[in-house]
């Protein structure tokens, strides 16, 4: 028997009874900024909204009632058919470099920021509908989203959260009862996204492209107040803002690299000021390790390949520094000093990224102390993995057993086309482990907290999306969500989720959800 306070079970295509009001308790600050920062408009209603999923855990952490969200009235709000009490719907203006080319006006072309709520952790969060209809920024688009991309973002963003990475979250997904036209006709859906904010590098570029220094200043002041209040005490707060964003991005991209994650579309409008992973379009996790791996169907030249992500992040942050130059100049006293200040800030990215990446690699390899040889040891493993097409996630996970002396059935070496390539590296690794006074069991336990057993493997994600989109079967989606919500646990009954794709299952390209 379920407990009295358990959430209502909502099956896809249904909604809970409408017996509760939906209270968000919005406390909106972005809507208080000048009118040129956004366009005010309500979401566009849809024909027949139906609930797919409410994120019960996330709802409660935001002080929201998941049963109320799943009610008929809640579904109307999450689909855009009803405006919640206290919401001030708007589409945010921003610009962005897309594959290196500046587009001076992008903006929310299919998203609607309802407002902001204070989570139980005391942090302010945006509540945004994605796929909620056209806006003044739609650029001839329909403003809608298809069910497949909505479920992909739900799965991958929740997996990233469970893996411990800063990320936007999925609060709910609803179908619209309408179709959208992409390459084919597809069922429409709306994602309710939660973010620390939707401020992007491209938001700053929007004002810089217009020579609007006061707009840049207002945005910077807002970003500081919302995300970096500690820098208000700095002698040069705008330089301190730049330093802070660079530090967060350096750590974020290092975490991507440590998990084999490929964002796929690292445009400046997809680079968050808060340091969260945002905008899951053609994203994917690598299976066989390959620094040049590209999944995005629109990344024809490999600009956003796995191994290019750190320099691209630096490039994007350079565009932020450019947008902030008028403010840095006022702080530093002249243009030359401002340029020197920006260059000094940007020079910190690579060492911060490398420090975060190396610390993560030591954890993945079970190294508690630092030695000069560690970087070469880790790089040697990665090069051997690339040459032997070894699965990135499985190799590191199986090293956990090897560290505890429990390696069996071939272990990590069985993943290498030439197992002797693993053997010679492993001999060096074990010699390095002997330098540390840590038991094999303690080391393996630490490694299992850094090397996930489960990631949302591309072929499994695609199978779940195919079932939902083409057969209205949401069970694979639900099962995959359960798997990726506990990525570091050993679950022997779910080994099929750890198995790399067979040749006929391989996903060679992923697609933007626009």
Tab-separated table of C-alpha atoms in Angstrom:
chain	number	residue	atom	x	y	z
A	1	UNK	CA	0.000	0.000	0.000
A	2	UNK	CA	1.324	3.426	-0.865
A	3	UNK	CA	1.890	5.987	1.842
A	4	UNK	CA	-0.704	8.794	2.220
A	5	UNK	CA	1.746	11.426	0.971
A	6	UNK	CA	3.052	9.478	-2.025
A	7	UNK	CA	2.695	11.304	-5.349
A	8	UNK	CA	-0.078	10.322	-7.688
A	9	UNK	CA	1.040	7.879	-10.348
A	10	UNK	CA	0.535	9.509	-13.722
A	11	UNK	CA	0.687	7.327	-16.803
A	12	UNK	CA	1.621	8.813	-20.164
A	13	UNK	CA	-1.436	10.202	-21.887
A	14	UNK	CA	-3.295	10.866	-18.641
A	15	UNK	CA	-3.345	13.474	-15.930
A	16	UNK	CA	-4.154	13.362	-12.247
A	17	UNK	CA	-7.508	14.676	-10.986
A	18	UNK	CA	-7.789	18.442	-10.791
A	19	UNK	CA	-8.233	18.672	-7.032
A	20	UNK	CA	-5.378	21.013	-6.160
A	21	UNK	CA	-4.321	24.497	-7.140
A	22	UNK	CA	-0.839	24.903	-8.592
A	23	UNK	CA	1.311	27.314	-6.586
A	24	UNK	CA	4.763	28.203	-7.849
A	25	UNK	CA	5.433	31.158	-5.562
A	26	UNK	CA	7.171	33.084	-8.335
A	27	UNK	CA	9.631	35.807	-7.283
A	28	UNK	CA	10.705	37.304	-10.599
A	29	UNK	CA	13.770	39.489	-11.043
A	30	UNK	CA	14.633	39.212	-14.741
A	31	UNK	CA	11.267	40.730	-15.606
A	32	UNK	CA	12.330	43.842	-13.656
A	33	UNK	CA	15.204	44.496	-16.073
A	34	UNK	CA	14.695	47.018	-18.903
A	35	UNK	CA	12.164	46.065	-21.583
A	36	UNK	CA	14.854	45.687	-24.278
A	37	UNK	CA	16.159	42.594	-22.473
A	38	UNK	CA	13.169	40.476	-23.557
A	39	UNK	CA	9.796	40.314	-25.247
A	40	UNK	CA	6.762	39.833	-23.040
A	41	UNK	CA	4.285	37.276	-24.372
A	42	UNK	CA	2.279	34.286	-23.193
A	43	UNK	CA	2.902	30.756	-24.431
A	44	UNK	CA	0.783	29.664	-27.379
A	45	UNK	CA	-1.951	27.179	-26.349
A	46	UNK	CA	-1.928	23.647	-27.730
A	47	UNK	CA	-4.744	21.353	-28.803
A	48	UNK	CA	-4.767	18.470	-26.313
A	49	UNK	CA	-1.994	18.449	-23.688
A	50	UNK	CA	-1.246	15.183	-21.913
A	51	UNK	CA	1.246	14.459	-19.152
A	52	UNK	CA	4.266	12.282	-19.888
A	53	UNK	CA	6.387	12.763	-16.772
A	54	UNK	CA	6.704	14.922	-13.672
A	55	UNK	CA	10.065	14.953	-11.899
A	56	UNK	CA	8.813	14.324	-8.371
A	57	UNK	CA	12.195	14.692	-6.628
A	58	UNK	CA	13.020	17.940	-8.419
A	59	UNK	CA	9.557	19.382	-7.848
A	60	UNK	CA	9.825	18.829	-4.121
A	61	UNK	CA	13.306	20.350	-4.011
A	62	UNK	CA	11.788	23.487	-5.540
A	63	UNK	CA	8.996	23.578	-2.988
A	64	UNK	CA	6.421	22.517	-5.596
A	65	UNK	CA	3.678	19.926	-5.246
A	66	UNK	CA	4.210	17.163	-7.841
A	67	UNK	CA	0.589	16.026	-7.561
A	68	UNK	CA	-0.610	19.533	-8.355
A	69	UNK	CA	1.749	19.712	-11.340
A	70	UNK	CA	0.302	16.433	-12.629
A	71	UNK	CA	-3.292	17.615	-12.221
A	72	UNK	CA	-5.370	18.776	-15.171
A	73	UNK	CA	-4.735	22.389	-14.212
A	74	UNK	CA	-1.010	21.706	-13.824
A	75	UNK	CA	-0.819	20.102	-17.264
A	76	UNK	CA	-2.488	23.162	-18.773
A	77	UNK	CA	0.211	25.369	-17.220
A	78	UNK	CA	3.064	23.101	-18.297
A	79	UNK	CA	1.708	22.993	-21.857
A	80	UNK	CA	1.241	26.757	-22.063
A	81	UNK	CA	-2.552	26.724	-22.135
A	82	UNK	CA	-2.862	28.542	-18.819
A	83	UNK	CA	-0.613	31.154	-17.216
A	84	UNK	CA	0.228	30.297	-13.616
A	85	UNK	CA	-0.463	32.784	-10.878
A	86	UNK	CA	2.523	35.094	-10.439
A	87	UNK	CA	4.129	34.151	-13.769
A	88	UNK	CA	5.386	36.910	-16.042
A	89	UNK	CA	6.003	35.064	-19.302
A	90	UNK	CA	8.753	36.414	-21.537
A	91	UNK	CA	11.251	35.406	-24.230
A	92	UNK	CA	14.841	36.428	-23.496
A	93	UNK	CA	16.882	38.340	-26.079
A	94	UNK	CA	20.412	37.167	-26.856
A	95	UNK	CA	22.896	36.900	-29.712
A	96	UNK	CA	25.573	34.297	-30.354
A	97	UNK	CA	28.376	32.897	-32.441
A	98	UNK	CA	27.006	29.830	-34.208
A	99	UNK	CA	29.848	27.648	-35.510
A	100	UNK	CA	32.086	30.711	-35.352
A	101	UNK	CA	29.743	33.143	-37.090
A	102	UNK	CA	28.104	35.964	-35.134
A	103	UNK	CA	24.331	36.235	-35.319
A	104	UNK	CA	23.546	39.566	-33.596
A	105	UNK	CA	20.000	38.545	-32.680
A	106	UNK	CA	18.888	35.052	-31.711
A	107	UNK	CA	16.793	34.966	-28.551
A	108	UNK	CA	14.255	32.463	-27.253
A	109	UNK	CA	12.606	31.405	-30.475
A	110	UNK	CA	10.629	28.552	-28.926
A	111	UNK	CA	10.934	29.065	-25.195
A	112	UNK	CA	9.087	31.046	-22.588
A	113	UNK	CA	10.455	32.005	-19.179
A	114	UNK	CA	7.503	31.794	-16.805
A	115	UNK	CA	9.367	33.182	-13.810
A	116	UNK	CA	11.666	32.302	-10.934
A	117	UNK	CA	11.222	30.267	-7.783
A	118	UNK	CA	13.352	29.911	-4.681
A	119	UNK	CA	14.392	26.312	-4.093
A	120	UNK	CA	14.599	24.715	-0.675
A	121	UNK	CA	18.381	25.165	-0.981
A	122	UNK	CA	17.925	28.954	-1.026
A	123	UNK	CA	18.954	29.208	-4.705
A	124	UNK	CA	16.874	31.061	-7.295
A	125	UNK	CA	15.804	28.995	-10.333
A	126	UNK	CA	14.195	29.808	-13.669
A	127	UNK	CA	11.113	27.869	-14.752
A	128	UNK	CA	11.014	27.807	-18.540
A	129	UNK	CA	8.753	26.152	-21.095
A	130	UNK	CA	10.651	24.863	-24.141
A	131	UNK	CA	8.583	24.286	-27.264
A	132	UNK	CA	5.861	26.712	-26.135
A	133	UNK	CA	5.237	28.454	-29.452
A	134	UNK	CA	6.655	31.229	-31.643
A	135	UNK	CA	8.116	34.427	-30.253
A	136	UNK	CA	9.455	37.629	-31.847
A	137	UNK	CA	12.836	35.817	-31.943
A	138	UNK	CA	11.625	32.742	-33.848
A	139	UNK	CA	13.199	33.677	-37.198
A	140	UNK	CA	10.406	32.006	-39.200
A	141	UNK	CA	10.430	28.922	-36.949
A	142	UNK	CA	7.268	27.351	-35.583
A	143	UNK	CA	8.385	27.728	-31.964
A	144	UNK	CA	7.554	24.123	-31.229
A	145	UNK	CA	9.505	21.060	-30.130
A	146	UNK	CA	9.130	17.430	-31.126
A	147	UNK	CA	8.623	14.688	-28.567
A	148	UNK	CA	11.930	12.935	-29.310
A	149	UNK	CA	14.215	15.908	-28.548
A	150	UNK	CA	12.161	16.747	-25.445
A	151	UNK	CA	12.621	13.239	-24.056
A	152	UNK	CA	16.317	13.241	-25.049
A	153	UNK	CA	16.906	16.430	-23.046
A	154	UNK	CA	14.915	14.990	-20.125
A	155	UNK	CA	17.018	11.808	-20.069
A	156	UNK	CA	20.440	13.358	-20.613
A	157	UNK	CA	20.007	16.365	-18.321
A	158	UNK	CA	18.776	14.139	-15.500
A	159	UNK	CA	21.644	11.719	-16.135
A	160	UNK	CA	24.109	14.597	-15.924
A	161	UNK	CA	22.595	15.735	-12.630
A	162	UNK	CA	22.913	12.213	-11.210
A	163	UNK	CA	26.527	12.076	-12.419
A	164	UNK	CA	27.194	15.186	-10.348
A	165	UNK	CA	27.611	17.798	-13.085
A	166	UNK	CA	26.153	21.314	-12.994
A	167	UNK	CA	23.228	21.202	-15.407
A	168	UNK	CA	19.796	22.434	-16.243
A	169	UNK	CA	17.096	19.996	-15.107
A	170	UNK	CA	13.856	18.623	-16.501
A	171	UNK	CA	10.811	19.292	-14.319
A	172	UNK	CA	8.184	17.857	-16.654
A	173	UNK	CA	7.340	16.783	-20.187
A	174	UNK	CA	3.915	16.960	-21.819
A	175	UNK	CA	2.657	16.076	-25.274
A	176	UNK	CA	0.648	18.713	-27.116
A	177	UNK	CA	-1.799	16.711	-29.219
A	178	UNK	CA	-0.362	18.521	-32.239
A	179	UNK	CA	2.189	17.590	-34.840
A	180	UNK	CA	5.342	19.424	-35.869
A	181	UNK	CA	6.979	19.279	-39.248
A	182	UNK	CA	10.718	18.574	-39.340
A	183	UNK	CA	12.233	16.077	-41.782
A	184	UNK	CA	8.982	14.181	-41.171
A	185	UNK	CA	5.775	14.838	-39.255
A	186	UNK	CA	6.356	14.233	-35.540
A	187	UNK	CA	4.316	14.478	-32.331
A	188	UNK	CA	4.826	17.759	-30.484
A	189	UNK	CA	5.804	18.197	-26.850
A	190	UNK	CA	6.819	20.825	-24.311
A	191	UNK	CA	9.662	20.472	-21.801
A	192	UNK	CA	9.597	22.362	-18.520
A	193	UNK	CA	13.224	23.240	-17.863
A	194	UNK	CA	14.779	24.424	-14.619
A	195	UNK	CA	18.011	26.433	-14.664
A	196	UNK	CA	20.030	28.531	-12.253
A	197	UNK	CA	19.393	31.146	-14.948
A	198	UNK	CA	19.282	31.411	-18.718
A	199	UNK	CA	22.068	34.011	-18.925
A	200	UNK	CA	24.500	33.119	-21.692
A	201	UNK	CA	27.658	34.505	-23.241
A	202	UNK	CA	25.338	35.365	-26.104
A	203	UNK	CA	23.198	37.505	-23.799
A	204	UNK	CA	26.184	39.788	-23.265
A	205	UNK	CA	26.947	39.698	-26.976
A	206	UNK	CA	23.440	40.949	-27.738
A	207	UNK	CA	24.122	44.265	-26.043
A	208	UNK	CA	27.734	44.476	-27.183
A	209	UNK	CA	26.637	44.060	-30.815
A	210	UNK	CA	24.431	47.130	-30.369
A	211	UNK	CA	27.051	49.223	-28.610
A	212	UNK	CA	24.692	49.290	-25.619
A	213	UNK	CA	27.172	49.713	-22.767
A	214	UNK	CA	24.467	50.507	-20.246
A	215	UNK	CA	22.651	47.318	-21.197
A	216	UNK	CA	25.895	45.382	-20.747
A	217	UNK	CA	26.404	46.999	-17.362
A	218	UNK	CA	22.859	46.214	-16.205
A	219	UNK	CA	23.260	42.607	-17.331
A	220	UNK	CA	26.650	42.272	-15.621
A	221	UNK	CA	25.279	43.738	-12.401
A	222	UNK	CA	22.376	41.289	-12.575
A	223	UNK	CA	24.698	38.329	-13.218
A	224	UNK	CA	26.863	39.326	-10.275
A	225	UNK	CA	23.906	39.712	-7.930
A	226	UNK	CA	22.382	36.406	-8.999
A	227	UNK	CA	25.410	34.146	-9.449
A	228	UNK	CA	28.531	35.775	-8.003
A	229	UNK	CA	27.526	38.093	-5.136
A	230	UNK	CA	30.955	37.645	-3.556
A	231	UNK	CA	32.599	39.678	-6.339
A	232	UNK	CA	30.777	42.848	-5.308
A	233	UNK	CA	33.557	43.261	-2.728
A	234	UNK	CA	36.268	43.091	-5.409
A	235	UNK	CA	38.172	46.200	-6.420
A	236	UNK	CA	37.253	45.474	-10.051
A	237	UNK	CA	33.953	43.550	-9.916
A	238	UNK	CA	33.544	43.172	-13.696
A	239	UNK	CA	36.995	41.636	-14.012
A	240	UNK	CA	36.105	39.427	-11.048
A	241	UNK	CA	32.899	38.407	-12.849
A	242	UNK	CA	34.938	37.374	-15.889
A	243	UNK	CA	37.367	35.441	-13.673
A	244	UNK	CA	34.475	33.622	-12.000
A	245	UNK	CA	32.741	32.601	-15.220
A	246	UNK	CA	36.068	31.368	-16.643
A	247	UNK	CA	36.702	29.267	-13.535
A	248	UNK	CA	33.277	27.636	-13.650
A	249	UNK	CA	33.498	26.881	-17.354
A	250	UNK	CA	36.974	25.395	-16.935
A	251	UNK	CA	35.705	23.008	-14.272
A	252	UNK	CA	32.527	22.192	-16.200
A	253	UNK	CA	34.300	21.255	-19.434
A	254	UNK	CA	36.843	19.203	-17.461
A	255	UNK	CA	33.925	17.218	-16.036
A	256	UNK	CA	32.537	16.670	-19.538
A	257	UNK	CA	35.887	15.313	-20.661
A	258	UNK	CA	36.138	12.973	-17.684
A	259	UNK	CA	32.810	11.356	-18.630
A	260	UNK	CA	33.273	11.175	-22.390
A	261	UNK	CA	30.465	13.673	-22.941
A	262	UNK	CA	30.184	15.600	-26.202
A	263	UNK	CA	27.931	18.651	-26.073
A	264	UNK	CA	27.675	18.846	-29.842
A	265	UNK	CA	26.780	22.508	-30.297
A	266	UNK	CA	29.021	24.713	-28.155
A	267	UNK	CA	27.891	28.009	-29.644
A	268	UNK	CA	28.258	31.076	-27.435
A	269	UNK	CA	24.487	31.177	-26.970
A	270	UNK	CA	24.794	27.701	-25.424
A	271	UNK	CA	27.496	28.756	-22.939
A	272	UNK	CA	25.937	29.492	-19.572
A	273	UNK	CA	27.148	32.290	-17.310
A	274	UNK	CA	26.207	30.203	-14.268
A	275	UNK	CA	28.494	27.330	-15.307
A	276	UNK	CA	25.691	24.854	-16.018
A	277	UNK	CA	25.456	22.512	-18.979
A	278	UNK	CA	22.621	23.937	-21.072
A	279	UNK	CA	20.802	23.169	-24.328
A	280	UNK	CA	21.016	19.433	-24.928
A	281	UNK	CA	20.591	19.140	-28.670
A	282	UNK	CA	22.882	16.789	-30.623
A	283	UNK	CA	24.721	15.711	-27.470
A	284	UNK	CA	26.054	12.215	-26.866
A	285	UNK	CA	28.366	10.088	-24.725
A	286	UNK	CA	31.267	8.365	-26.466
A	287	UNK	CA	31.557	4.612	-26.400
A	288	UNK	CA	34.900	3.743	-28.043
A	289	UNK	CA	37.354	6.448	-26.982
A	290	UNK	CA	38.217	8.813	-29.820
A	291	UNK	CA	39.392	12.407	-29.247
A	292	UNK	CA	38.097	13.363	-32.705
A	293	UNK	CA	34.630	11.923	-32.185
A	294	UNK	CA	31.722	13.985	-33.544
A	295	UNK	CA	28.037	13.070	-33.333
A	296	UNK	CA	26.231	16.264	-34.283
A	297	UNK	CA	24.755	16.021	-37.771
A	298	UNK	CA	25.337	19.752	-38.307
A	299	UNK	CA	28.992	19.790	-37.157
A	300	UNK	CA	30.382	18.969	-40.580
A	301	UNK	CA	33.959	20.099	-39.854
A	302	UNK	CA	34.288	18.727	-36.321
A	303	UNK	CA	34.447	22.131	-34.647
A	304	UNK	CA	32.781	20.707	-31.544
A	305	UNK	CA	34.467	17.282	-31.503
A	306	UNK	CA	35.141	15.774	-28.083
A	307	UNK	CA	38.801	16.834	-28.006
A	308	UNK	CA	38.032	20.350	-29.252
A	309	UNK	CA	35.723	21.215	-26.362
A	310	UNK	CA	38.380	22.839	-24.108
A	311	UNK	CA	39.756	25.226	-26.780
A	312	UNK	CA	36.223	26.040	-27.940
A	313	UNK	CA	35.247	26.908	-24.368
A	314	UNK	CA	38.261	29.240	-24.228
A	315	UNK	CA	37.207	30.772	-27.553
A	316	UNK	CA	33.678	31.345	-26.249
A	317	UNK	CA	34.990	32.948	-23.074
A	318	UNK	CA	37.131	35.243	-25.209
A	319	UNK	CA	33.907	36.466	-26.809
A	320	UNK	CA	32.545	37.178	-23.313
A	321	UNK	CA	35.682	39.157	-22.493
A	322	UNK	CA	35.193	41.169	-25.677
A	323	UNK	CA	31.614	41.978	-24.704
A	324	UNK	CA	32.784	43.120	-21.262
A	325	UNK	CA	35.642	45.286	-22.567
A	326	UNK	CA	33.810	48.637	-22.122
A	327	UNK	CA	33.244	47.788	-18.443
A	328	UNK	CA	36.793	46.511	-17.996
A	329	UNK	CA	38.077	49.712	-19.586
A	330	UNK	CA	36.180	51.840	-17.081
A	331	UNK	CA	37.637	49.767	-14.242
A	332	UNK	CA	41.196	49.632	-15.574
A	333	UNK	CA	41.395	53.252	-16.748
A	334	UNK	CA	42.096	52.849	-20.466
A	335	UNK	CA	41.655	50.457	-23.362
A	336	UNK	CA	45.179	49.038	-23.278
A	337	UNK	CA	44.872	48.185	-19.592
A	338	UNK	CA	41.446	46.628	-20.221
A	339	UNK	CA	42.862	44.395	-22.965
A	340	UNK	CA	45.718	43.330	-20.711
A	341	UNK	CA	43.233	42.564	-17.932
A	342	UNK	CA	41.063	40.463	-20.252
A	343	UNK	CA	44.070	38.532	-21.580
A	344	UNK	CA	45.269	37.866	-18.045
A	345	UNK	CA	41.842	36.512	-17.088
A	346	UNK	CA	41.642	34.288	-20.171
A	347	UNK	CA	45.152	32.925	-19.598
A	348	UNK	CA	43.850	31.311	-16.406
A	349	UNK	CA	41.460	29.023	-18.297
A	350	UNK	CA	43.925	26.393	-19.485
A	351	UNK	CA	45.722	25.829	-16.157
A	352	UNK	CA	42.395	25.708	-14.307
A	353	UNK	CA	40.984	23.250	-16.838
A	354	UNK	CA	44.090	21.066	-16.721
A	355	UNK	CA	44.165	21.072	-12.929
A	356	UNK	CA	40.499	20.017	-12.763
A	357	UNK	CA	40.953	17.381	-15.465
A	358	UNK	CA	44.087	15.947	-13.885
A	359	UNK	CA	42.496	15.810	-10.445
A	360	UNK	CA	39.597	13.923	-11.991
A	361	UNK	CA	41.876	11.512	-13.837
A	362	UNK	CA	43.717	10.731	-10.608
A	363	UNK	CA	40.388	9.887	-8.974
A	364	UNK	CA	39.395	7.726	-11.928
A	365	UNK	CA	42.719	5.865	-11.687
A	366	UNK	CA	42.590	5.476	-7.904
A	367	UNK	CA	45.478	7.830	-7.140
A	368	UNK	CA	45.140	9.648	-3.844
A	369	UNK	CA	48.432	11.541	-4.057
A	370	UNK	CA	50.084	13.606	-6.770
A	371	UNK	CA	53.192	12.505	-8.672
A	372	UNK	CA	54.850	14.058	-11.700
A	373	UNK	CA	54.383	10.827	-13.644
A	374	UNK	CA	50.587	10.825	-13.285
A	375	UNK	CA	49.804	12.957	-16.330
A	376	UNK	CA	51.902	10.747	-18.591
A	377	UNK	CA	50.377	7.598	-17.090
A	378	UNK	CA	46.838	8.853	-17.753
A	379	UNK	CA	47.666	10.071	-21.256
A	380	UNK	CA	49.302	6.772	-22.111
A	381	UNK	CA	46.110	4.934	-21.140
A	382	UNK	CA	43.935	7.257	-23.229
A	383	UNK	CA	46.181	6.852	-26.269
A	384	UNK	CA	46.102	3.076	-25.947
A	385	UNK	CA	42.319	3.178	-25.546
A	386	UNK	CA	42.013	5.242	-28.737
A	387	UNK	CA	44.308	2.924	-30.694
A	388	UNK	CA	42.403	-0.155	-29.486
A	389	UNK	CA	38.827	1.198	-29.671
A	390	UNK	CA	38.296	0.561	-25.971
A	391	UNK	CA	34.997	1.678	-24.481
A	392	UNK	CA	35.595	4.816	-22.408
A	393	UNK	CA	33.074	4.201	-19.632
A	394	UNK	CA	33.601	0.450	-19.307
A	395	UNK	CA	37.393	0.686	-19.261
A	396	UNK	CA	37.448	3.015	-16.272
A	397	UNK	CA	34.675	1.137	-14.480
A	398	UNK	CA	36.507	-2.176	-14.850
A	399	UNK	CA	39.666	-0.591	-13.490
A	400	UNK	CA	37.770	-0.342	-10.196
A	401	UNK	CA	37.742	-4.134	-9.937
A	402	UNK	CA	41.352	-4.332	-11.082
A	403	UNK	CA	42.375	-1.966	-8.289
A	404	UNK	CA	40.676	-4.220	-5.749
A	405	UNK	CA	42.235	-7.369	-7.198
A	406	UNK	CA	38.825	-8.586	-8.375
A	407	UNK	CA	39.461	-8.461	-12.098
A	408	UNK	CA	37.964	-11.469	-13.798
A	409	UNK	CA	36.727	-12.602	-17.174
A	410	UNK	CA	39.328	-10.495	-18.913
A	411	UNK	CA	38.299	-7.287	-17.150
A	412	UNK	CA	39.450	-4.084	-18.779
A	413	UNK	CA	41.990	-5.857	-21.004
A	414	UNK	CA	39.156	-7.625	-22.839
A	415	UNK	CA	38.008	-4.234	-24.142
A	416	UNK	CA	41.264	-3.679	-26.059
A	417	UNK	CA	41.671	-4.932	-29.620
A	418	UNK	CA	45.223	-5.873	-28.588
A	419	UNK	CA	45.022	-6.920	-24.908
A	420	UNK	CA	48.796	-6.688	-24.555
A	421	UNK	CA	48.462	-2.915	-24.971
A	422	UNK	CA	46.492	-2.896	-21.743
A	423	UNK	CA	48.851	-5.307	-19.994
A	424	UNK	CA	51.955	-3.180	-20.422
A	425	UNK	CA	50.120	-0.050	-19.262
A	426	UNK	CA	48.549	-1.875	-16.297
A	427	UNK	CA	51.991	-2.991	-15.092
A	428	UNK	CA	53.066	0.648	-14.855
A	429	UNK	CA	49.778	1.586	-13.165
A	430	UNK	CA	50.156	-1.095	-10.503
A	431	UNK	CA	53.691	0.040	-9.767
A	432	UNK	CA	52.327	3.550	-9.267
A	433	UNK	CA	49.576	2.255	-6.945
A	434	UNK	CA	52.163	0.543	-4.770
A	435	UNK	CA	53.532	3.978	-3.809
A	436	UNK	CA	50.370	4.772	-1.856
A	437	UNK	CA	49.433	3.348	1.569
A	438	UNK	CA	45.799	2.700	0.610
A	439	UNK	CA	44.092	-0.681	0.531
A	440	UNK	CA	42.750	-2.045	-2.727
A	441	UNK	CA	39.203	-2.025	-1.367
A	442	UNK	CA	39.399	1.611	-0.255
A	443	UNK	CA	40.865	2.599	-3.601
A	444	UNK	CA	38.192	0.720	-5.545
A	445	UNK	CA	35.449	2.363	-3.481
A	446	UNK	CA	36.815	5.802	-4.318
A	447	UNK	CA	37.119	4.884	-7.978
A	448	UNK	CA	33.521	3.681	-8.148
A	449	UNK	CA	32.422	7.147	-7.043
A	450	UNK	CA	34.279	8.633	-10.031
A	451	UNK	CA	33.705	6.042	-12.755
A	452	UNK	CA	30.021	5.490	-13.548
A	453	UNK	CA	28.658	2.084	-14.402
A	454	UNK	CA	25.810	3.622	-16.389
A	455	UNK	CA	25.601	6.439	-18.894
A	456	UNK	CA	22.753	7.121	-21.330
A	457	UNK	CA	24.280	5.151	-24.183
A	458	UNK	CA	23.198	6.501	-27.529
A	459	UNK	CA	21.609	3.348	-28.919
A	460	UNK	CA	19.605	2.834	-25.721
A	461	UNK	CA	18.426	6.452	-25.773
A	462	UNK	CA	17.394	6.133	-29.420
A	463	UNK	CA	15.510	2.915	-28.711
A	464	UNK	CA	13.600	4.602	-25.880
A	465	UNK	CA	12.768	7.600	-28.071
A	466	UNK	CA	11.666	5.362	-30.937
A	467	UNK	CA	9.309	3.463	-28.641
A	468	UNK	CA	7.794	6.682	-27.300
A	469	UNK	CA	7.499	8.540	-30.598
A	470	UNK	CA	6.445	5.723	-32.907
A	471	UNK	CA	4.569	3.339	-30.586
A	472	UNK	CA	3.492	5.627	-27.744
A	473	UNK	CA	5.304	3.199	-25.425
A	474	UNK	CA	6.953	5.188	-22.625
A	475	UNK	CA	8.133	2.209	-20.584
A	476	UNK	CA	11.673	2.142	-22.082
A	477	UNK	CA	11.936	5.880	-21.319
A	478	UNK	CA	10.915	5.266	-17.700
A	479	UNK	CA	13.316	2.339	-17.322
A	480	UNK	CA	16.229	4.292	-18.764
A	481	UNK	CA	15.524	7.218	-16.443
A	482	UNK	CA	15.659	4.841	-13.485
A	483	UNK	CA	18.977	3.413	-14.672
A	484	UNK	CA	20.741	6.735	-15.217
A	485	UNK	CA	19.423	8.171	-11.951
A	486	UNK	CA	21.834	5.879	-10.031
A	487	UNK	CA	24.873	5.802	-12.310
A	488	UNK	CA	27.514	4.798	-9.775
A	489	UNK	CA	25.748	1.730	-8.355
A	490	UNK	CA	26.517	-1.825	-9.421
A	491	UNK	CA	23.237	-3.332	-10.651
A	492	UNK	CA	23.987	-6.766	-12.151
A	493	UNK	CA	20.414	-7.198	-13.389
A	494	UNK	CA	20.836	-4.197	-15.698
A	495	UNK	CA	23.998	-5.164	-17.560
A	496	UNK	CA	22.268	-4.610	-20.901
A	497	UNK	CA	22.495	-0.887	-20.198
A	498	UNK	CA	26.282	-1.095	-19.846
A	499	UNK	CA	26.872	-2.989	-23.093
A	500	UNK	CA	28.246	-0.993	-26.031
A	501	UNK	CA	26.189	-0.906	-29.199
A	502	UNK	CA	26.464	-3.741	-31.656
A	503	UNK	CA	27.470	-2.617	-35.172
A	504	UNK	CA	23.843	-2.551	-36.333
A	505	UNK	CA	22.854	-0.484	-33.263
A	506	UNK	CA	25.523	2.203	-33.548
A	507	UNK	CA	24.285	5.785	-33.616
A	508	UNK	CA	26.549	7.717	-35.961
A	509	UNK	CA	24.735	11.057	-35.844
A	510	UNK	CA	22.555	12.977	-33.419
A	511	UNK	CA	20.315	15.863	-34.348
A	512	UNK	CA	19.473	19.302	-33.032
A	513	UNK	CA	16.013	19.571	-31.499
A	514	UNK	CA	15.172	22.878	-33.139
